[in-house]
XYZ file of C-alpha atoms in Angstrom:
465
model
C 103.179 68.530 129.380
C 106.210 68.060 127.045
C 107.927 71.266 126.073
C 107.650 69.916 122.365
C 103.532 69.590 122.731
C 103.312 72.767 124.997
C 104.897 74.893 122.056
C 102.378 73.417 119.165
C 100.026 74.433 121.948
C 101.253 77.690 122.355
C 101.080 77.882 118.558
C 97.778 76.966 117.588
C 96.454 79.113 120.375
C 98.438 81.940 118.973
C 97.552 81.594 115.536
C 93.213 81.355 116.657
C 93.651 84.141 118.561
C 95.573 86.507 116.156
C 93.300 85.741 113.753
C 90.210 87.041 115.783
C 91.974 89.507 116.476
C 92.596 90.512 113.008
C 88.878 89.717 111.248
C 87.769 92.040 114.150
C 90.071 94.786 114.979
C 90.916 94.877 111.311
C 87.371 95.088 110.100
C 86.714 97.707 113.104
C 89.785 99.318 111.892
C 88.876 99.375 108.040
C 84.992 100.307 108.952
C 86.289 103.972 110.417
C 88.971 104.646 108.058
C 85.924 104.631 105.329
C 84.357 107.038 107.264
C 87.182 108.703 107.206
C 88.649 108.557 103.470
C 84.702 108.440 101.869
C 83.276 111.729 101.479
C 80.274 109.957 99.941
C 79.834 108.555 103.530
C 80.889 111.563 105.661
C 81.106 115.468 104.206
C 84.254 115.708 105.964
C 86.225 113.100 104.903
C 89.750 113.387 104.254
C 90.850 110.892 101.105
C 94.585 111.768 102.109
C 94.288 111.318 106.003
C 97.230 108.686 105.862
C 99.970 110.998 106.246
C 98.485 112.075 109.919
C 96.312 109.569 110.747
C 99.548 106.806 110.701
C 101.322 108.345 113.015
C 98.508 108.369 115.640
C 97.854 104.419 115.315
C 101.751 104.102 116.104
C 101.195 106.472 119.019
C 97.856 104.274 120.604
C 100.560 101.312 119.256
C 103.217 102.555 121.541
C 101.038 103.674 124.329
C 99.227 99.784 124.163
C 102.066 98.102 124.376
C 104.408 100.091 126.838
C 103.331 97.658 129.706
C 105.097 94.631 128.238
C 108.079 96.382 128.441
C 108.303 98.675 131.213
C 111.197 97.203 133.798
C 109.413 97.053 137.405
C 112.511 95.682 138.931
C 113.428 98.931 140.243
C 116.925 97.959 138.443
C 118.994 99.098 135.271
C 116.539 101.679 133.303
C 112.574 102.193 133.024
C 112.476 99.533 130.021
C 113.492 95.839 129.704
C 116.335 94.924 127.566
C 114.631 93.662 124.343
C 115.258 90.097 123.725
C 115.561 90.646 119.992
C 118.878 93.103 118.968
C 117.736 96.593 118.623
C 119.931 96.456 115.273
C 117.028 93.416 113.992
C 114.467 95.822 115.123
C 116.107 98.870 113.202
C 116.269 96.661 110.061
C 112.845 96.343 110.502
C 111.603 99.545 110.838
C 113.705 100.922 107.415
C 111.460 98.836 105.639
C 108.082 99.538 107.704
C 108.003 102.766 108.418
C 108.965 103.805 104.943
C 106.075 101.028 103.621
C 103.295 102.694 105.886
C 104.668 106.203 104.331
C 104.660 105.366 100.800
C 101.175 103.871 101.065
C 99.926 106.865 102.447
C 100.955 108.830 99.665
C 100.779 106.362 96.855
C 97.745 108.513 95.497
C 100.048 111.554 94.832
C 101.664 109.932 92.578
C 100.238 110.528 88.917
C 96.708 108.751 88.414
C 97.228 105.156 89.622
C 94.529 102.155 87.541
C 91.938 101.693 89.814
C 92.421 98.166 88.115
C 96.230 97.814 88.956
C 95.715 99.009 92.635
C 92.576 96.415 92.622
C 95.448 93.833 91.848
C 98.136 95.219 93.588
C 96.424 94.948 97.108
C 95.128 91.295 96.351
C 98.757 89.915 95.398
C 100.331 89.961 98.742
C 100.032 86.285 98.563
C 101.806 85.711 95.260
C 104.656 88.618 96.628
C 105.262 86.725 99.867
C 105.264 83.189 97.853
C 107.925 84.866 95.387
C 109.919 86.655 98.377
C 110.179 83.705 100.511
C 111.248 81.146 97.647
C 113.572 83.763 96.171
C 115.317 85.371 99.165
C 113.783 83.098 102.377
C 115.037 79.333 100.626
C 110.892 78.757 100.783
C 109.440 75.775 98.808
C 106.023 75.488 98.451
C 104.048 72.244 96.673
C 102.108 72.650 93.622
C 98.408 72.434 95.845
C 99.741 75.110 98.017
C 100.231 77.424 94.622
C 97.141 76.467 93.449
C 95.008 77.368 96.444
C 97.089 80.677 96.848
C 96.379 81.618 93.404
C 92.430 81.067 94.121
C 92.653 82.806 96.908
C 94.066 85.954 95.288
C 91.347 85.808 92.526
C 88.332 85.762 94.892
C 90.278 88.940 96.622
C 90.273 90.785 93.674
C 86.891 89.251 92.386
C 85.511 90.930 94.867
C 86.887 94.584 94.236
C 85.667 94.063 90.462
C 82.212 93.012 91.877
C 82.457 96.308 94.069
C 82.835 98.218 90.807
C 79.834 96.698 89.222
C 77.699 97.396 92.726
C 78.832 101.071 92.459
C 78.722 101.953 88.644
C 74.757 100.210 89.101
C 74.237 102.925 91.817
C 75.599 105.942 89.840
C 73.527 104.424 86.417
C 70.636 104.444 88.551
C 71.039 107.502 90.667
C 68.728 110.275 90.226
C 69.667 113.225 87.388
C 71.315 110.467 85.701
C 71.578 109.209 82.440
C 69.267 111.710 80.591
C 67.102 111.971 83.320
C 66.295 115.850 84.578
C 68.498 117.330 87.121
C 67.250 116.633 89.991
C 68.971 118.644 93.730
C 70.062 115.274 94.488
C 72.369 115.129 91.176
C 73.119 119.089 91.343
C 74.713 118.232 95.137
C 76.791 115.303 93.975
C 77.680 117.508 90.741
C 78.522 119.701 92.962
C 80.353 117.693 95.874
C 82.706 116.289 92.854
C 83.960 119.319 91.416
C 85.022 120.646 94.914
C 86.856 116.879 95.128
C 88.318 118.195 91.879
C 89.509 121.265 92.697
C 90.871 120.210 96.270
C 92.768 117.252 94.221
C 93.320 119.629 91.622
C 94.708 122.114 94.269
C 97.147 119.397 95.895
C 98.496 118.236 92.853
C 99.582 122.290 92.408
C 102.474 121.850 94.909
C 103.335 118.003 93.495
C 106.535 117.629 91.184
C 105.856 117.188 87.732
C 107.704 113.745 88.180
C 105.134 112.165 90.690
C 102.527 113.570 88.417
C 103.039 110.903 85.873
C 101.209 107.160 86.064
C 104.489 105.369 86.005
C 105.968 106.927 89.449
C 102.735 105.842 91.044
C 102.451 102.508 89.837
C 106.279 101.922 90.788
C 104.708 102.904 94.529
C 102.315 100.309 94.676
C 104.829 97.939 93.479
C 107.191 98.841 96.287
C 104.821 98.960 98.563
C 103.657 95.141 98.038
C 107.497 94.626 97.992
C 108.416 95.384 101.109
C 105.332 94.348 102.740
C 106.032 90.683 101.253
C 110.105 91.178 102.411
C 108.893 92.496 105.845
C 106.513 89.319 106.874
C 109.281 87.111 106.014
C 111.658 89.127 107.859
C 109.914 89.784 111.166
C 108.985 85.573 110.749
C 112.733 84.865 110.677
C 113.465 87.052 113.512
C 110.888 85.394 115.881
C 112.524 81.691 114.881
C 116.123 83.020 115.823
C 115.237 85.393 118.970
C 111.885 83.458 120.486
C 111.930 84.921 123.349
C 110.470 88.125 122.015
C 106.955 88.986 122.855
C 104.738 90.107 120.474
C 104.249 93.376 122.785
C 108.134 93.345 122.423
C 108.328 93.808 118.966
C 105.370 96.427 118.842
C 107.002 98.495 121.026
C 110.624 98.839 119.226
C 109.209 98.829 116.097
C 106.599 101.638 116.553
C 108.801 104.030 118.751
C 111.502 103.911 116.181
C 109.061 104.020 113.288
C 106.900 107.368 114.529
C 110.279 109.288 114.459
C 110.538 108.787 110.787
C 107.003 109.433 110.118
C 106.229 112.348 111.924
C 109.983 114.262 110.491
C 108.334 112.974 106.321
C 104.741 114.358 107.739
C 106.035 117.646 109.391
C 105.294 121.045 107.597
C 108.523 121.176 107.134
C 109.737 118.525 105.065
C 109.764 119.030 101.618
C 106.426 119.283 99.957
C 107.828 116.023 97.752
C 108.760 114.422 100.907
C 105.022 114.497 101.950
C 104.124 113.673 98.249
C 102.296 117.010 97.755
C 100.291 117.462 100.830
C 99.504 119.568 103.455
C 101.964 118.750 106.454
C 100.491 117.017 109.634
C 99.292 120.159 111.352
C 97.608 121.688 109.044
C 95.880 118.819 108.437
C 94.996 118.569 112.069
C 93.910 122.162 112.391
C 91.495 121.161 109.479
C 89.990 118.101 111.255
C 89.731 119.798 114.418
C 86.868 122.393 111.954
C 84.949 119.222 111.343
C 81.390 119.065 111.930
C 80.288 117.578 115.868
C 80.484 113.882 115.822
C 76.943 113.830 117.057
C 75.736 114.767 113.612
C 77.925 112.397 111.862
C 75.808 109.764 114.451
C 72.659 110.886 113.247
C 72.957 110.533 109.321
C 74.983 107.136 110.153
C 71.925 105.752 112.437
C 69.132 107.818 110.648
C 67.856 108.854 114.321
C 68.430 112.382 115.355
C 67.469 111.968 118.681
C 70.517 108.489 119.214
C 73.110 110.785 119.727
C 71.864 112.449 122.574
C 73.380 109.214 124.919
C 76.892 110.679 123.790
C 76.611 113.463 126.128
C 79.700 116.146 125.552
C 81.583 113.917 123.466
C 79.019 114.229 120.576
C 80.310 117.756 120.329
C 84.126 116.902 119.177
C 84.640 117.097 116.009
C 84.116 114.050 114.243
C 87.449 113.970 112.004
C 89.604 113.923 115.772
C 86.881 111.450 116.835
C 87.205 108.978 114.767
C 90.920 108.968 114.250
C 91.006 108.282 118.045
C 88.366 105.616 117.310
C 90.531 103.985 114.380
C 94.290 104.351 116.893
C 92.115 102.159 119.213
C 90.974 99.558 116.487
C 94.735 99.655 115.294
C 95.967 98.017 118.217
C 93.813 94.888 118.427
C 94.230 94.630 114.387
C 98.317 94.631 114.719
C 98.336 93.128 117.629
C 96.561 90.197 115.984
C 98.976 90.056 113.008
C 102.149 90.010 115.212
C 100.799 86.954 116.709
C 99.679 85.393 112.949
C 103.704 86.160 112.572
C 104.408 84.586 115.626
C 102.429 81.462 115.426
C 101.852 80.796 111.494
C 104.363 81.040 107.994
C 104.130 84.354 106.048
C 102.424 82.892 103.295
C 99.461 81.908 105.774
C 99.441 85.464 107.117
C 98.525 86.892 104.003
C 96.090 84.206 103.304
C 94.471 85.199 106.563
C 94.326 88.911 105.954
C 92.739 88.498 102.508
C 90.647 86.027 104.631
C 89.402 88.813 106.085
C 88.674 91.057 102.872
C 85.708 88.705 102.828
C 84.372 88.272 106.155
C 84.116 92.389 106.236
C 82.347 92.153 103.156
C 79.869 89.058 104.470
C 79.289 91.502 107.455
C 78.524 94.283 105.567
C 75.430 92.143 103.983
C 74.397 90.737 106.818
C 74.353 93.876 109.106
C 74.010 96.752 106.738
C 72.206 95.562 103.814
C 75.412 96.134 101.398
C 73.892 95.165 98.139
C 75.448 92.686 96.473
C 75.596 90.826 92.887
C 76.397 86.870 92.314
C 79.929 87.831 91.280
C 80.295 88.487 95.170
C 79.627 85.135 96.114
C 81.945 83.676 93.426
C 84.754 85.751 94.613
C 83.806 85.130 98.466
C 83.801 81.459 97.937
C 87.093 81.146 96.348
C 88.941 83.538 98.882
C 87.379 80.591 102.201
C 88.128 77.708 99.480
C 91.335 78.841 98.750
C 92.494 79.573 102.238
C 91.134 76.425 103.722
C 92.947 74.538 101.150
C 96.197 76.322 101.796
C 95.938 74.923 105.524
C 95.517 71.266 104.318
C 96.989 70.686 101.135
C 100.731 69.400 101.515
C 103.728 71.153 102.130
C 106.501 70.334 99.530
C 108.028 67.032 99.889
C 110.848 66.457 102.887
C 113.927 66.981 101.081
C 116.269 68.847 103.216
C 115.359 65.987 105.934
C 116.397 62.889 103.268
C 119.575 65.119 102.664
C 119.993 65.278 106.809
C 119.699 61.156 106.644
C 121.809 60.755 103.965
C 124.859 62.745 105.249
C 124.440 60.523 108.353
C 124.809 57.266 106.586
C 127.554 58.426 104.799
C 129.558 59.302 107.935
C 129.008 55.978 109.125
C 130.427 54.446 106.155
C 133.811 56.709 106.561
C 136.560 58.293 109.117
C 134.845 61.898 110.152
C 136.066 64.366 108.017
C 139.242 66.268 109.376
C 140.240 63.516 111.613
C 141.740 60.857 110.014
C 144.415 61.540 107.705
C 144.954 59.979 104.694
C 148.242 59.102 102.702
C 148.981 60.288 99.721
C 152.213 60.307 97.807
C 153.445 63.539 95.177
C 155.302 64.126 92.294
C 158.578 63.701 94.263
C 157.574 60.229 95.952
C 157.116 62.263 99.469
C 153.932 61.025 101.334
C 151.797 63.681 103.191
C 149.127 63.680 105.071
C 145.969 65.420 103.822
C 142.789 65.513 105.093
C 140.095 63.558 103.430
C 137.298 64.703 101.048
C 133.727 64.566 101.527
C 131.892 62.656 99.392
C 130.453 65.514 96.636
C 126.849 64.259 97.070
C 126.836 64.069 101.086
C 126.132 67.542 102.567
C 127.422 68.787 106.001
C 125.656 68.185 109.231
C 125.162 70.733 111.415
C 127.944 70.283 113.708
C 130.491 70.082 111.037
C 133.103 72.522 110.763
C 135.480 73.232 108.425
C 138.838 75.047 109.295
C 139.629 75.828 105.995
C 136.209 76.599 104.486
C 135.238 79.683 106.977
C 132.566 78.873 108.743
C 129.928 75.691 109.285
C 127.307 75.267 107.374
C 123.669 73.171 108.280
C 122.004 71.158 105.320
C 120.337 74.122 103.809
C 123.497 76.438 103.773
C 122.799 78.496 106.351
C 126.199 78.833 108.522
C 126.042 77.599 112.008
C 127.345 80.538 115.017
């Protein structure tokens, strides 16, 4: 098979299988974190678990992904030289760990719209489309816009329709509305004033300054920043260094990036550092008091007697559980988008990750009975319109590959440029020799080079090493 053929192989096999890897490990992944963020799913939920639970998916991360690197040559050290510059990798890790942190605490920040994080999470597509054609020389056609843009607006048509589902289940929940209190509305009366006071309590030790709206909005907006900068960063990086795995890069970029997280996450950074919470140990001591994951099993299943099969491991408590459970989903759900970064364009990564916004939800329906209103299937539809579109539509038209044809004509039609000199005569009547002039609409070919320019530079101004 011709290298050229084997590679678009390679490719499309790389983008089908990151993208199972994602709709499943990432809806796996998403599943336990809501057990463990939603206290109206589990008692013990933590709503701020990010701040320890990161660090332990870079940990099962780390742990997945040492065997790709481990050097069993029995020469040099115990790992492989990377084929990617650790200095690439450490550029990327000052913009992910930092990312992963500020999400985490994004929530300390002041009270952040439920409607501008409802947008802010759905407009990864427009943030990569703006990064790449501001700072990445990205063009994109006027179909590919379009079907990004519907694609966005089924994502966060279906967080509005969520709203609607779960402001009908409060309306018509008993105790409410008029209705007598009922011990069903005294416990949830109840449960949300101690989710008062406990965010009441952590906002006690949060600086006045992350207590306002603004600082937490700015968050987000960072956040979708550097998540946008980052795909189109780690995409450039695979082009130039190909030869690094996709275990490769996991590996670097995790190791590096738990060092940062667990020094902003210890009890001993400042309390702003860790945006007003409790550091990662005393958070840990607190999950390890959780109730047994066995009884977490039965209210999830509805039968007491199912979670007798889990023998002594129904007795852990379910907090340490399940953030073992969600480390192990984290490594097929990254794994999968390092190959989408591999094998696909960043704008198609995002596509394919709010892709699978909608597939979780279609799951939820068809295995769980998640109610649902006609706004869902609106918003569903768009999000598979708009990213099947987005894989067929056009790319912007060829122009960097006319410009490439031109400049070769135009060296046909005259002496290469530096080589022939050319006579010209001065004020004095002297004749020197000069070099000649390129033609001001002819750009450079890539093998150009220009001794007194600095260095060469290909049709679309990149400079040549």
């Amino acid at each position: 098979m011709a290298a050229p053929a084997k590679a678009a192989q390679d490719k499309s096999a790389g983008f089908l299988w990151g993208t199972l890897l994602v709709m499943v490990g990432c809806g796996l992944n998403n599943l336990v974190l809501e057990y463990m963020v939603e206290t109206s799913r589990n008692p013990d939920a933590d709503r701020r678990a990010g701040i320890l639970l990161t660090p332990v998916q870079f940990v099962f991360v780390i742990l997945a992904s040492l065997p790709e690197v481990l050097n069993m040559s029995g020469k040099g050290g115990f790992l492989r030289a990377p084929a990617m510059p650790l200095g690439v990798m450490l550029l990327q890790v000052l913009l992910h760990a930092p990312m992963s942190h500020l999400n985490n605490i994004a929530f300390a920040f002041g009270k952040v719209s439920q409607v501008l994080h409802v947008v802010v999470r759905s407009a990864g597509g427009v943030a990569s489309m703006v990064i790449g054609w501001a700072l990445f020389t990205k063009r994109y056609s006027l179909a590919q816009v379009t079907a990004m843009l519907l694609a966005t607006g089924g994502a966060v048509l279906i967080a509005v329709a969520e709203r609607f589902v779960h402001a009908g289940d409060a309306a018509a929940a008993p105790g409410c509305c008029g209705d007598a209190p009922t011990p069903e509305a005294a416990a949830t009366a109840a449960l949300a004033a101690d989710e008062a006071a406990a965010a009441a309590a952590d906002g006690s030790n949060t600086p006045a300054w992350m207590r306002s709206a603004a600082a937490g909005e700015a968050v987000l907006v960072v956040v979708l920043v550097l998540a946008a900068f980052l795909t189109h960063l780690q995409s450039s990086a695979r082009k130039r260094y190909p030869g690094a795995s996709a275990g490769e890069t996991l590996f670097w970029l995790h190791i590096m990036g738990v060092v940062m997280l667990l020094g902003a996450g210890s009890d001993a950074a400042p309390a702003a550092v860790r945006g007003g919470e409790e550091g990662m140990l005393a958070k840990a001591q607190r999950w390890a008091s959780s109730r047994p994951f066995s009884a977490l099993v039965d209210d999830v299943t509805g039968a007491p007697g199912w979670s007798s099969v889990l023998g002594p491991a129904g007795e852990a408590p379910c907090m340490l559980v399940l953030a073992v459970l969600n480390g192990l989903t984290q490594v097929f759900c990254i794994r999968g988008v390092t190959m989408l970064v591999h094998s696909a364009e960043p704008v198609m990564v995002t596509l394919v990750m709010t892709a699978r916004k909608a597939v979780t939800w279609a799951l939820s329906v068809v295995l769980f009975g998640h109610p649902t209103i006609w706004l869902h299937y609106v918003a569903a539809g768009a999000v598979f319109i708009g990213v099947a579109a987005y894989a067929q539509v056009p790319g912007p038209s060829p122009l960097p590959a006319a410009a490439v044809a031109h400049a070769k004509d135009g060296e046909s039609k005259q002496p290469s440029r530096g080589t022939e000199p050319q006579a010209a005569s001065d004020a004095s009547g002297d004749v020197s020799l000069r070099r000649r002039k390129p033609a001001t609409n002819a750009p450079l070919s890539e093998s150009e080079t220009d001794d007194d320019d600095g260095p060469a530079r290909g049709v679309d101004g990149t400079v040549v090493r």
